[in-house]
Short mmCIF file of C-alpha atoms in Angstrom, two decimals:
data_model
loop_
_atom_site.label_atom_id
_atom_site.label_comp_id
_atom_site.label_asym_id
_atom_site.label_seq_id
_atom_site.Cartn_x
_atom_site.Cartn_y
_atom_site.Cartn_z
CA UNK A 1199 69.80 117.17 126.54
CA UNK A 1200 70.86 118.11 122.99
CA UNK A 1201 69.05 121.43 123.18
CA UNK A 1202 70.88 122.28 126.40
CA UNK A 1203 74.18 121.84 124.57
CA UNK A 1204 73.33 124.72 122.29
CA UNK A 1205 71.83 126.97 124.92
CA UNK A 1206 74.27 126.70 127.78
CA UNK A 1207 77.40 124.92 126.64
CA UNK A 1208 78.08 126.19 123.12
CA UNK A 1209 81.42 127.60 124.20
CA UNK A 1210 82.48 124.61 126.24
CA UNK A 1211 84.48 122.46 123.84
CA UNK A 1212 85.43 119.91 126.46
CA UNK A 1213 81.77 119.42 127.41
CA UNK A 1214 80.83 118.80 123.78
CA UNK A 1215 83.68 116.34 123.35
CA UNK A 1216 82.53 114.46 126.45
CA UNK A 1217 79.03 114.14 124.98
CA UNK A 1218 80.44 112.94 121.68
CA UNK A 1219 82.72 110.44 123.43
CA UNK A 1220 79.70 109.00 125.21
CA UNK A 1221 77.71 108.77 121.97
CA UNK A 1222 80.57 107.18 120.03
CA UNK A 1223 81.64 104.76 122.74
CA UNK A 1224 85.27 104.28 123.78
CA UNK A 1225 86.20 101.86 120.99
CA UNK A 1226 85.06 104.20 118.21
CA UNK A 1227 86.02 107.51 119.81
CA UNK A 1228 89.69 106.52 120.15
CA UNK A 1229 90.08 106.88 116.39
CA UNK A 1230 89.50 110.62 116.73
CA UNK A 1231 92.61 110.88 118.91
CA UNK A 1232 94.73 108.55 116.77
CA UNK A 1233 97.23 110.81 114.90
CA UNK A 1234 97.52 108.31 112.04
CA UNK A 1235 93.79 108.56 111.25
CA UNK A 1236 92.93 111.14 108.61
CA UNK A 1237 89.24 110.38 108.01
CA UNK A 1238 86.49 108.64 109.97
CA UNK A 1239 83.38 107.56 108.04
CA UNK A 1240 80.07 105.93 108.94
CA UNK A 1241 78.01 104.25 106.21
CA UNK A 1242 74.23 103.62 106.24
CA UNK A 1243 74.84 99.99 107.22
CA UNK A 1244 76.41 101.21 110.48
CA UNK A 1245 79.95 100.18 109.59
CA UNK A 1246 82.66 102.58 110.77
CA UNK A 1247 85.58 103.04 108.41
CA UNK A 1248 88.88 104.88 108.85
CA UNK A 1249 91.56 106.16 106.49
CA UNK A 1250 95.06 105.93 107.97
CA UNK A 1251 98.28 107.44 106.69
CA UNK A 1252 100.33 104.85 104.86
CA UNK A 1253 97.62 102.20 105.22
CA UNK A 1254 94.63 103.52 103.33
CA UNK A 1255 90.99 102.82 104.11
CA UNK A 1256 89.81 99.94 106.28
CA UNK A 1257 86.77 98.75 108.22
CA UNK A 1258 87.30 99.13 111.96
CA UNK A 1259 85.15 96.14 112.80
CA UNK A 1260 82.84 98.47 114.73
CA UNK A 1261 79.14 99.11 114.15
CA UNK A 1262 77.13 102.13 115.28
CA UNK A 1263 73.36 101.94 115.57
CA UNK A 1264 71.24 104.46 113.70
CA UNK A 1265 70.20 105.87 117.08
CA UNK A 1266 73.83 106.50 118.07
CA UNK A 1267 74.62 107.99 114.67
CA UNK A 1268 71.61 110.33 114.91
CA UNK A 1269 72.66 111.34 118.42
CA UNK A 1270 76.14 112.27 117.20
CA UNK A 1271 74.70 114.39 114.39
CA UNK A 1272 72.25 116.11 116.74
CA UNK A 1273 75.02 116.91 119.25
CA UNK A 1274 77.15 118.53 116.54
CA UNK A 1275 74.15 120.42 115.13
CA UNK A 1276 73.11 121.75 118.53
CA UNK A 1277 76.66 122.69 119.52
CA UNK A 1278 77.09 124.66 116.30
CA UNK A 1279 73.59 126.14 116.50
CA UNK A 1280 72.64 124.52 113.21
CA UNK A 1281 69.35 122.89 112.29
CA UNK A 1282 69.49 119.29 111.09
CA UNK A 1283 66.25 117.33 110.75
CA UNK A 1284 64.07 115.59 108.15
CA UNK A 1285 63.37 118.92 106.43
CA UNK A 1286 67.05 119.96 106.47
CA UNK A 1287 68.85 116.61 106.58
CA UNK A 1288 72.40 117.69 105.65
CA UNK A 1289 74.80 119.07 108.26
CA UNK A 1290 78.15 120.67 107.37
CA UNK A 1291 80.04 121.90 110.41
CA UNK A 1292 83.24 121.95 112.40
CA UNK A 1293 83.43 119.45 115.21
CA UNK A 1294 83.42 121.55 118.41
CA UNK A 1295 86.67 121.60 120.33
CA UNK A 1296 88.77 120.07 117.55
CA UNK A 1297 88.27 121.93 114.28
CA UNK A 1298 87.59 118.61 112.52
CA UNK A 1299 85.29 118.95 109.50
CA UNK A 1300 82.00 117.14 110.02
CA UNK A 1301 79.55 116.19 107.29
CA UNK A 1302 76.41 114.33 108.33
CA UNK A 1303 73.10 113.32 106.77
CA UNK A 1304 69.81 112.09 108.15
CA UNK A 1305 66.88 110.28 106.49
CA UNK A 1306 65.13 110.78 104.11
CA UNK A 1307 68.28 111.97 102.30
CA UNK A 1308 69.92 108.64 103.21
CA UNK A 1309 68.53 105.23 104.23
CA UNK A 1310 70.13 105.56 107.68
CA UNK A 1311 72.23 108.30 109.34
CA UNK A 1312 75.75 108.74 107.98
CA UNK A 1313 78.67 111.04 108.68
CA UNK A 1314 82.25 111.69 107.62
CA UNK A 1315 84.87 113.42 109.76
CA UNK A 1316 87.98 114.94 108.21
CA UNK A 1317 90.43 115.43 111.05
CA UNK A 1318 92.07 118.80 111.51
CA UNK A 1319 95.63 119.03 112.67
CA UNK A 1320 97.66 122.12 113.44
CA UNK A 1321 100.84 120.04 113.31
CA UNK A 1322 103.58 121.73 111.33
CA UNK A 1323 105.69 119.49 109.10
CA UNK A 1324 108.96 121.12 107.93
CA UNK A 1325 109.59 120.88 104.20
CA UNK A 1326 112.82 119.03 105.03
CA UNK A 1327 110.66 116.29 106.56
CA UNK A 1328 108.91 115.83 103.21
CA UNK A 1329 112.31 115.10 101.68
CA UNK A 1330 113.29 112.69 104.46
CA UNK A 1331 110.04 110.74 104.01
CA UNK A 1332 110.38 110.60 100.25
CA UNK A 1333 107.31 112.75 99.59
CA UNK A 1334 109.36 115.20 97.54
CA UNK A 1335 112.93 115.40 96.29
CA UNK A 1336 115.59 117.79 97.56
CA UNK A 1337 115.43 119.61 94.22
CA UNK A 1338 111.66 120.03 94.49
CA UNK A 1339 111.97 121.33 98.05
CA UNK A 1340 114.64 123.84 97.03
CA UNK A 1341 112.51 125.01 94.11
CA UNK A 1342 109.51 125.47 96.40
CA UNK A 1343 111.50 127.51 98.92
CA UNK A 1344 113.02 129.61 96.15
CA UNK A 1345 109.57 130.19 94.64
CA UNK A 1346 108.24 131.44 97.98
CA UNK A 1347 111.03 133.99 98.38
CA UNK A 1348 110.74 135.10 94.75
CA UNK A 1349 107.03 135.80 95.43
CA UNK A 1350 105.78 133.19 92.96
CA UNK A 1351 102.10 132.22 93.04
CA UNK A 1352 101.70 128.57 94.02
CA UNK A 1353 98.76 126.18 93.62
CA UNK A 1354 98.66 122.83 95.42
CA UNK A 1355 96.52 120.23 93.68
CA UNK A 1356 95.34 116.77 94.66
CA UNK A 1357 92.39 114.61 95.58
CA UNK A 1358 90.54 114.63 98.89
CA UNK A 1359 92.86 113.43 101.65
CA UNK A 1360 96.04 113.78 99.60
CA UNK A 1361 97.59 116.23 102.06
CA UNK A 1362 97.03 119.55 100.27
CA UNK A 1363 96.26 121.50 103.44
CA UNK A 1364 99.17 119.97 105.37
CA UNK A 1365 101.62 120.92 102.61
CA UNK A 1366 99.96 124.33 102.47
CA UNK A 1367 100.78 124.86 106.14
CA UNK A 1368 104.39 123.91 105.54
CA UNK A 1369 104.72 126.34 102.62
CA UNK A 1370 102.89 129.00 104.63
CA UNK A 1371 105.47 128.65 107.39
CA UNK A 1372 108.14 129.51 104.82
CA UNK A 1373 106.04 132.46 103.62
CA UNK A 1374 105.86 133.74 107.20
CA UNK A 1375 109.65 134.17 107.19
CA UNK A 1376 109.37 136.93 104.58
CA UNK A 1377 107.83 139.48 106.96
CA UNK A 1378 105.12 140.30 104.40
CA UNK A 1379 101.57 141.24 105.36
CA UNK A 1380 99.36 138.20 104.81
CA UNK A 1381 95.61 137.94 104.31
CA UNK A 1382 94.35 134.36 104.72
CA UNK A 1383 90.86 133.62 103.37
CA UNK A 1384 89.05 130.35 104.18
CA UNK A 1385 85.56 128.96 104.61
CA UNK A 1386 86.80 126.48 107.25
CA UNK A 1387 89.73 127.60 109.46
CA UNK A 1388 92.62 125.25 108.71
CA UNK A 1389 95.64 127.36 107.83
CA UNK A 1390 97.68 128.79 110.68
CA UNK A 1391 100.94 130.71 110.72
CA UNK A 1392 103.14 132.70 113.07
CA UNK A 1393 103.46 135.81 110.91
CA UNK A 1394 103.39 139.04 112.90
CA UNK A 1395 101.28 140.85 110.30
CA UNK A 1396 98.40 138.58 109.34
CA UNK A 1397 94.60 138.79 109.08
CA UNK A 1398 92.25 135.80 108.88
CA UNK A 1399 89.03 136.26 106.89
CA UNK A 1400 86.14 133.78 106.84
CA UNK A 1401 83.11 133.27 104.67
CA UNK A 1402 79.73 133.33 106.42
CA UNK A 1403 76.95 131.12 105.12
CA UNK A 1404 74.20 133.05 103.30
CA UNK A 1405 75.83 136.45 103.92
CA UNK A 1406 79.57 136.70 103.15
CA UNK A 1407 81.02 134.63 100.31
CA UNK A 1408 84.65 133.78 99.64
CA UNK A 1409 84.40 136.10 96.64
CA UNK A 1410 83.17 138.92 98.91
CA UNK A 1411 86.17 138.41 101.16
CA UNK A 1412 88.56 138.42 98.21
CA UNK A 1413 87.23 141.77 97.07
CA UNK A 1414 87.46 143.14 100.60
CA UNK A 1415 91.03 141.89 100.86
CA UNK A 1416 92.17 144.21 98.08
CA UNK A 1417 91.22 147.18 100.28
CA UNK A 1418 93.26 145.87 103.21
CA UNK A 1419 96.75 146.39 101.75
CA UNK A 1420 97.87 142.75 101.46
CA UNK A 1421 101.37 141.79 100.35
CA UNK A 1422 100.32 138.18 99.80
CA UNK A 1423 96.88 136.60 99.48
CA UNK A 1424 96.47 133.05 100.79
CA UNK A 1425 93.22 131.35 99.73
CA UNK A 1426 92.00 128.10 101.27
CA UNK A 1427 90.53 126.25 98.28
CA UNK A 1428 89.36 127.26 94.82
CA UNK A 1429 85.94 125.82 94.00
CA UNK A 1430 84.13 128.31 91.78
CA UNK A 1431 84.00 131.72 90.12
CA UNK A 1432 86.16 133.24 92.87
CA UNK A 1433 89.10 131.90 90.81
CA UNK A 1434 88.77 134.98 88.60
CA UNK A 1435 89.12 137.38 91.54
CA UNK A 1436 92.07 135.52 93.04
CA UNK A 1437 94.05 135.22 89.81
CA UNK A 1438 93.28 138.82 88.92
CA UNK A 1439 94.63 139.94 92.31
CA UNK A 1440 97.70 137.72 92.02
CA UNK A 1441 98.46 139.04 88.55
CA UNK A 1442 97.95 142.73 89.30
CA UNK A 1443 100.21 143.64 92.18
CA UNK A 1444 99.74 140.96 94.84
CA UNK A 1445 102.18 138.15 93.98
CA UNK A 1446 103.43 135.43 96.29
CA UNK A 1447 100.07 133.79 96.95
CA UNK A 1448 99.02 130.25 97.75
CA UNK A 1449 95.86 128.21 97.21
CA UNK A 1450 94.64 124.63 96.67
CA UNK A 1451 92.49 122.92 94.06
CA UNK A 1452 91.01 119.46 93.57
CA UNK A 1453 92.55 117.64 90.59
CA UNK A 1454 94.17 114.36 89.53
CA UNK A 1455 97.40 115.79 88.10
CA UNK A 1456 99.20 119.11 87.79
CA UNK A 1457 98.12 119.50 84.15
CA UNK A 1458 94.54 118.63 85.06
CA UNK A 1459 94.76 121.29 87.77
CA UNK A 1460 95.33 123.91 85.09
CA UNK A 1461 92.39 122.55 83.08
CA UNK A 1462 90.29 122.62 86.24
CA UNK A 1463 91.30 126.25 86.72
CA UNK A 1464 90.10 127.06 83.21
CA UNK A 1465 86.76 125.42 84.04
CA UNK A 1466 86.41 127.54 87.18
CA UNK A 1467 87.13 130.68 85.18
CA UNK A 1468 84.35 129.73 82.76
CA UNK A 1469 82.00 129.78 85.74
CA UNK A 1470 82.96 133.45 86.08
CA UNK A 1471 82.16 134.06 82.40
CA UNK A 1472 85.74 133.88 81.11
CA UNK A 1473 85.62 131.49 78.17
CA UNK A 1474 89.35 131.55 77.46
CA UNK A 1475 91.27 131.72 80.71
CA UNK A 1476 94.70 130.80 79.39
CA UNK A 1477 96.11 134.33 79.57
CA UNK A 1478 94.98 135.07 83.13
CA UNK A 1479 96.35 131.67 84.21
CA UNK A 1480 99.65 132.17 82.37
CA UNK A 1481 100.14 135.62 83.85
CA UNK A 1482 99.05 134.78 87.41
CA UNK A 1483 100.09 131.18 88.16
CA UNK A 1484 103.79 130.37 88.52
CA UNK A 1485 103.85 126.88 90.01
CA UNK A 1486 101.42 124.00 90.46
CA UNK A 1487 102.31 121.10 92.75
CA UNK A 1488 100.32 117.87 92.66
CA UNK A 1489 100.07 115.49 95.62
CA UNK A 1490 98.73 111.96 95.45
CA UNK A 1491 98.13 109.16 97.91
CA UNK A 1492 100.84 106.50 97.95
CA UNK A 1493 101.27 103.08 99.61
CA UNK A 1494 104.22 104.29 101.67
CA UNK A 1495 104.82 105.12 105.32
CA UNK A 1496 104.17 108.79 104.54
CA UNK A 1497 100.95 107.91 102.71
CA UNK A 1498 101.47 110.48 99.95
CA UNK A 1499 103.97 111.88 97.48
CA UNK A 1500 104.39 114.68 94.97
CA UNK A 1501 103.56 113.13 91.60
CA UNK A 1502 104.47 116.17 89.54
CA UNK A 1503 105.41 119.81 89.84
CA UNK A 1504 104.98 122.21 86.92
CA UNK A 1505 106.39 125.69 86.45
CA UNK A 1506 103.92 127.84 84.49
CA UNK A 1507 104.87 130.73 82.18
CA UNK A 1508 103.08 132.93 79.62
CA UNK A 1509 104.58 133.26 76.12
CA UNK A 1510 102.17 135.89 74.81
CA UNK A 1511 99.86 133.38 73.16
CA UNK A 1512 99.28 130.61 75.70
CA UNK A 1513 100.60 129.35 78.99
CA UNK A 1514 103.52 126.95 78.87
CA UNK A 1515 104.59 124.38 81.46
CA UNK A 1516 107.95 122.95 82.46
CA UNK A 1517 108.43 119.94 84.70
CA UNK A 1518 110.44 120.73 87.82
CA UNK A 1519 113.05 117.97 88.05
CA UNK A 1520 112.15 115.47 90.76
CA UNK A 1521 115.58 114.00 91.40
#
C-alpha cells in the first residue's frame, strides 16, 4: 500500500492525509488540527508529546506502537518519494498536504521509531497583535515598522519553537507594502507574502544549495533579499549582498539572546573562512530581535532588541527601549 502512495497518489494531499489519519488514530491525529499545538513528538518509548502555545510541553497520555510509528514514517517517505529504511534511517520531509516539517528515524539509528512534527501555519499575525498580547511593546513595534520602511536589515533570533518564522511573516507583510521586488530563499517553504513582485527560490538536496540560490539571486535584480534561516557559510554571501546594494533584508538565526545572535553570526562567518567578521556584521546588520518562550497566553515574548551600527573599528549595539 505504501508504494502505491508514491506511484499513484503523490499529488493527492487529501489521500495522504487520510492514510496518516488512519495510521495515527483519531485521538492522536486531532493534535495536528489543533491550532494551539506547535510541535508533535514521538519518543522511542511510544509516548506522544505535544508543545502548546502558552502551556509548554506535555505528555498526551497516548502511546503509539512501533508498528504504527514505522507506518507513519513509511507513508511520509513514500509520499515524498524519499527512501527511509535500515540503511538510510533518517527522514527529513514536509508532511504532504500541510507543509508541516517532519523528521523521523528508524532503527538502528534509534531503539524504536521516532518522529517530530513542526506544524506549519500560513496564519498572518499583525504586528499590532503582538503588542496587544504583550509579546512586544508599542515602541518596539514602531521601531520595527520604521526599520522596514528605512530598508534596514533585520535578523530574528531565538530557539526552536520561539516563533521566529511567525514573526518573520508579520514583518514580511510590512515589507510587502513597500512595493519592492522581493526574492525569498528557503530550504523549506514557510514564508508567504502578497507582494506583486516576488520570486520564491528553494534549495534542492544534493544539487542546489542555499548558497547557490543566494548567488543566483544577485543576478535577478532584487530590491530586498529575504532568507529563511542562517545555518552555515551562506552567512557571508547574505551579509555581503545586504551590505553592497541590497538593503532591507530579513533572516532568522538560532540563538539564546540578541547578543549571542551576533556571536553566532561571527561563528557562521568563520565557517566561510572569515576569521574576523565584525566589520561585515557592523556594515550589514541593522537590527537583531530576540524571541523567547514565555509562560503566558501568547507563549512567547521579545526578550531584547538591539540596533547594530559600525563605528569604523567594531560593531556597536544599542538596546531598543521596550516600554
